[in-house]
PDB file of C-alpha atoms in Angstrom:
ATOM      1  CA  UNK A1204       6.578 -23.613   2.475  1.00 83.00           C
ATOM      2  CA  UNK A1205       3.647 -22.249   1.717  1.00 89.00           C
ATOM      3  CA  UNK A1206       2.100 -23.753  -1.066  1.00 93.00           C
ATOM      4  CA  UNK A1207      -1.237 -21.932  -2.842  1.00 96.00           C
ATOM      5  CA  UNK A1208      -2.922 -23.462  -5.529  1.00 96.00           C
ATOM      6  CA  UNK A1209      -5.190 -20.944  -7.364  1.00 97.00           C
ATOM      7  CA  UNK A1210      -9.072 -21.999  -9.551  1.00 96.00           C
ATOM      8  CA  UNK A1211     -12.185 -20.576 -11.167  1.00 97.00           C
ATOM      9  CA  UNK A1212     -10.469 -18.616 -13.447  1.00 96.00           C
ATOM     10  CA  UNK A1213     -12.965 -18.541 -16.782  1.00 97.00           C
ATOM     11  CA  UNK A1214     -14.440 -16.917 -19.299  1.00 97.00           C
ATOM     12  CA  UNK A1215     -17.494 -13.979 -18.081  1.00 97.00           C
ATOM     13  CA  UNK A1216     -19.380 -11.688 -19.442  1.00 98.00           C
ATOM     14  CA  UNK A1217     -18.890  -8.015 -18.577  1.00 98.00           C
ATOM     15  CA  UNK A1218     -21.482  -7.060 -15.419  1.00 98.00           C
ATOM     16  CA  UNK A1219     -21.302 -10.816 -14.635  1.00 98.00           C
ATOM     17  CA  UNK A1220     -19.906 -12.413 -11.610  1.00 98.00           C
ATOM     18  CA  UNK A1221     -16.956 -15.080 -10.760  1.00 98.00           C
ATOM     19  CA  UNK A1222     -15.184 -16.392  -8.021  1.00 98.00           C
ATOM     20  CA  UNK A1223     -11.484 -17.034  -7.270  1.00 98.00           C
ATOM     21  CA  UNK A1224     -10.261 -19.800  -4.752  1.00 98.00           C
ATOM     22  CA  UNK A1225      -6.712 -20.271  -3.758  1.00 97.00           C
ATOM     23  CA  UNK A1226      -6.473 -23.222  -1.285  1.00 96.00           C
ATOM     24  CA  UNK A1227      -3.210 -22.620   1.485  1.00 93.00           C
ATOM     25  CA  UNK A1228      -1.440 -25.543   2.261  1.00 89.00           C
ATOM     26  CA  UNK A1229       1.747 -26.168   4.677  1.00 84.00           C
ATOM     27  CA  UNK A1230       2.911 -24.407   7.406  1.00 72.00           C
ATOM     28  CA  UNK A1231       1.140 -22.438   9.943  1.00 72.00           C
ATOM     29  CA  UNK A1232       0.242 -19.428   7.147  1.00 73.00           C
ATOM     30  CA  UNK A1233      -2.602 -17.870  10.353  1.00 75.00           C
ATOM     31  CA  UNK A1234       0.335 -14.809  11.307  1.00 81.00           C
ATOM     32  CA  UNK A1235       0.810 -14.177   7.207  1.00 90.00           C
ATOM     33  CA  UNK A1236      -0.770 -11.217   5.275  1.00 94.00           C
ATOM     34  CA  UNK A1237      -2.781 -13.262   1.577  1.00 95.00           C
ATOM     35  CA  UNK A1238      -3.070 -11.290  -1.217  1.00 97.00           C
ATOM     36  CA  UNK A1239      -4.330 -10.783  -5.214  1.00 98.00           C
ATOM     37  CA  UNK A1240      -2.642  -9.562  -7.946  1.00 98.00           C
ATOM     38  CA  UNK A1241      -3.661  -9.476 -11.320  1.00 98.00           C
ATOM     39  CA  UNK A1242      -1.104  -9.000 -14.380  1.00 98.00           C
ATOM     40  CA  UNK A1243      -2.911  -8.395 -17.538  1.00 96.00           C
ATOM     41  CA  UNK A1244      -0.832  -8.443 -21.232  1.00 92.00           C
ATOM     42  CA  UNK A1245       1.435  -6.092 -21.562  1.00 95.00           C
ATOM     43  CA  UNK A1246       1.548  -5.012 -18.274  1.00 96.00           C
ATOM     44  CA  UNK A1247       2.758  -5.130 -15.286  1.00 96.00           C
ATOM     45  CA  UNK A1248       1.125  -6.958 -11.961  1.00 97.00           C
ATOM     46  CA  UNK A1249      -0.976  -4.953 -10.034  1.00 97.00           C
ATOM     47  CA  UNK A1250      -1.995  -4.869  -6.164  1.00 98.00           C
ATOM     48  CA  UNK A1251      -6.473  -6.910  -6.251  1.00 98.00           C
ATOM     49  CA  UNK A1252      -6.441  -6.922  -2.587  1.00 98.00           C
ATOM     50  CA  UNK A1253      -5.441  -8.084   1.058  1.00 97.00           C
ATOM     51  CA  UNK A1254      -6.538  -9.552   3.701  1.00 96.00           C
ATOM     52  CA  UNK A1255      -4.805  -9.996   7.355  1.00 93.00           C
ATOM     53  CA  UNK A1256      -5.431 -13.898   7.919  1.00 87.00           C
ATOM     54  CA  UNK A1257      -5.751 -13.861  11.641  1.00 87.00           C
ATOM     55  CA  UNK A1258      -7.703 -10.254  12.107  1.00 90.00           C
ATOM     56  CA  UNK A1259      -9.373 -10.091   8.991  1.00 91.00           C
ATOM     57  CA  UNK A1260      -8.613  -6.685   7.906  1.00 94.00           C
ATOM     58  CA  UNK A1261      -9.172  -6.307   4.256  1.00 97.00           C
ATOM     59  CA  UNK A1262      -7.422  -3.872   1.502  1.00 97.00           C
ATOM     60  CA  UNK A1263      -8.772  -2.885  -1.908  1.00 98.00           C
ATOM     61  CA  UNK A1264      -7.311  -0.983  -4.969  1.00 98.00           C
ATOM     62  CA  UNK A1265      -9.376   1.758  -5.701  1.00 98.00           C
ATOM     63  CA  UNK A1266     -10.614  -0.108  -9.131  1.00 97.00           C
ATOM     64  CA  UNK A1267     -12.521  -2.793  -7.851  1.00 98.00           C
ATOM     65  CA  UNK A1268     -13.595  -1.403  -4.279  1.00 98.00           C
ATOM     66  CA  UNK A1269     -17.079  -2.078  -4.296  1.00 97.00           C
ATOM     67  CA  UNK A1270     -16.981  -4.687  -6.577  1.00 98.00           C
ATOM     68  CA  UNK A1271     -14.653  -7.507  -5.419  1.00 98.00           C
ATOM     69  CA  UNK A1272     -14.652  -8.914  -1.820  1.00 98.00           C
ATOM     70  CA  UNK A1273     -11.421 -10.472  -0.660  1.00 98.00           C
ATOM     71  CA  UNK A1274     -12.344 -14.029   1.967  1.00 96.00           C
ATOM     72  CA  UNK A1275     -11.345 -16.713   3.802  1.00 93.00           C
ATOM     73  CA  UNK A1276     -12.370 -19.768   4.886  1.00 92.00           C
ATOM     74  CA  UNK A1277     -10.123 -20.970   8.362  1.00 86.00           C
ATOM     75  CA  UNK A1278     -11.331 -24.246   8.479  1.00 88.00           C
ATOM     76  CA  UNK A1279     -10.609 -25.367   4.713  1.00 92.00           C
ATOM     77  CA  UNK A1280      -7.579 -23.347   4.555  1.00 91.00           C
ATOM     78  CA  UNK A1281      -8.861 -20.954   1.372  1.00 94.00           C
ATOM     79  CA  UNK A1282      -9.127 -17.689  -0.047  1.00 96.00           C
ATOM     80  CA  UNK A1283     -11.255 -16.442  -1.920  1.00 98.00           C
ATOM     81  CA  UNK A1284     -11.799 -13.277  -4.177  1.00 98.00           C
ATOM     82  CA  UNK A1285     -15.509 -12.583  -5.136  1.00 98.00           C
ATOM     83  CA  UNK A1286     -15.800 -10.381  -8.396  1.00 98.00           C
ATOM     84  CA  UNK A1287     -19.140  -9.097  -8.751  1.00 98.00           C
ATOM     85  CA  UNK A1288     -19.445  -6.566 -12.398  1.00 98.00           C
ATOM     86  CA  UNK A1289     -17.140  -7.172 -13.445  1.00 98.00           C
ATOM     87  CA  UNK A1290     -15.149  -5.277 -16.516  1.00 97.00           C
ATOM     88  CA  UNK A1291     -13.420  -6.107 -19.330  1.00 97.00           C
ATOM     89  CA  UNK A1292     -10.446  -4.379 -17.683  1.00 97.00           C
ATOM     90  CA  UNK A1293     -10.483  -6.758 -15.336  1.00 98.00           C
ATOM     91  CA  UNK A1294      -9.318  -9.488 -17.939  1.00 98.00           C
ATOM     92  CA  UNK A1295      -5.811 -11.222 -15.801  1.00 98.00           C
ATOM     93  CA  UNK A1296      -3.916 -13.494 -14.758  1.00 98.00           C
ATOM     94  CA  UNK A1297      -4.846 -13.497 -11.662  1.00 98.00           C
ATOM     95  CA  UNK A1298      -2.472 -14.971  -8.536  1.00 98.00           C
ATOM     96  CA  UNK A1299      -2.586 -14.863  -4.805  1.00 97.00           C
ATOM     97  CA  UNK A1300      -0.136 -14.154  -2.456  1.00 97.00           C
ATOM     98  CA  UNK A1301       1.216 -14.971   0.998  1.00 95.00           C
ATOM     99  CA  UNK A1302       3.842 -12.786   2.761  1.00 93.00           C
ATOM    100  CA  UNK A1303       4.814 -12.697   6.597  1.00 89.00           C
ATOM    101  CA  UNK A1304       4.845  -9.703   8.485  1.00 77.00           C
ATOM    102  CA  UNK A1305       3.978  -7.572   6.370  1.00 85.00           C
ATOM    103  CA  UNK A1306       4.232  -4.141   6.611  1.00 84.00           C
ATOM    104  CA  UNK A1307       2.447  -2.641   2.966  1.00 88.00           C
ATOM    105  CA  UNK A1308       0.206  -4.942   1.435  1.00 91.00           C
ATOM    106  CA  UNK A1309       0.010  -3.704  -1.780  1.00 94.00           C
ATOM    107  CA  UNK A1310       3.689  -4.507  -2.926  1.00 94.00           C
ATOM    108  CA  UNK A1311       4.456  -7.943  -4.565  1.00 94.00           C
ATOM    109  CA  UNK A1312       7.466  -7.411  -3.871  1.00 94.00           C
ATOM    110  CA  UNK A1313       7.042  -8.237  -0.051  1.00 93.00           C
ATOM    111  CA  UNK A1314       5.058 -10.988  -0.624  1.00 96.00           C
ATOM    112  CA  UNK A1315       7.116 -14.724   0.049  1.00 93.00           C
ATOM    113  CA  UNK A1316       4.954 -17.212  -1.834  1.00 95.00           C
ATOM    114  CA  UNK A1317       3.147 -17.299  -5.195  1.00 97.00           C
ATOM    115  CA  UNK A1318       0.288 -19.330  -6.881  1.00 97.00           C
ATOM    116  CA  UNK A1319       0.671 -20.465 -11.025  1.00 97.00           C
ATOM    117  CA  UNK A1320      -1.794 -17.289 -11.569  1.00 97.00           C
ATOM    118  CA  UNK A1321      -5.356 -18.615 -13.216  1.00 97.00           C
ATOM    119  CA  UNK A1322      -7.018 -16.512 -16.448  1.00 98.00           C
ATOM    120  CA  UNK A1323      -9.905 -13.969 -16.184  1.00 98.00           C
ATOM    121  CA  UNK A1324     -11.246 -12.732 -18.996  1.00 98.00           C
ATOM    122  CA  UNK A1325     -14.128 -10.403 -19.231  1.00 98.00           C
ATOM    123  CA  UNK A1326     -16.076  -9.799 -22.731  1.00 97.00           C
ATOM    124  CA  UNK A1327     -18.255  -6.841 -23.519  1.00 93.00           C
TER     125      UNK A1327
END
């Protein structure tokens, strides 16, 4: 079992910044792929970013590339999503997820564990 707990969401003005955190605990997760997804009201859950925990390789959705940065802290067992130059369309509930032996990082159905989500609201 892997437990994921997100924090850091809130209200931010367009153009501002926010950092989301996801505390990871449980079984050894060094071989896992960690991802951030988001879901806006009335929309499907969509991929935001992912990182291979062991290699550090990162992947981004086109909509956030150049604005968001995913990273992890091995010592703290924490996943981060630094969100810069946020836009109203970034408003959503953000979820962190963990998956083992993933080939395709953008498919939510391939992830095994999910956090409870944290709300991000961007005002215009």
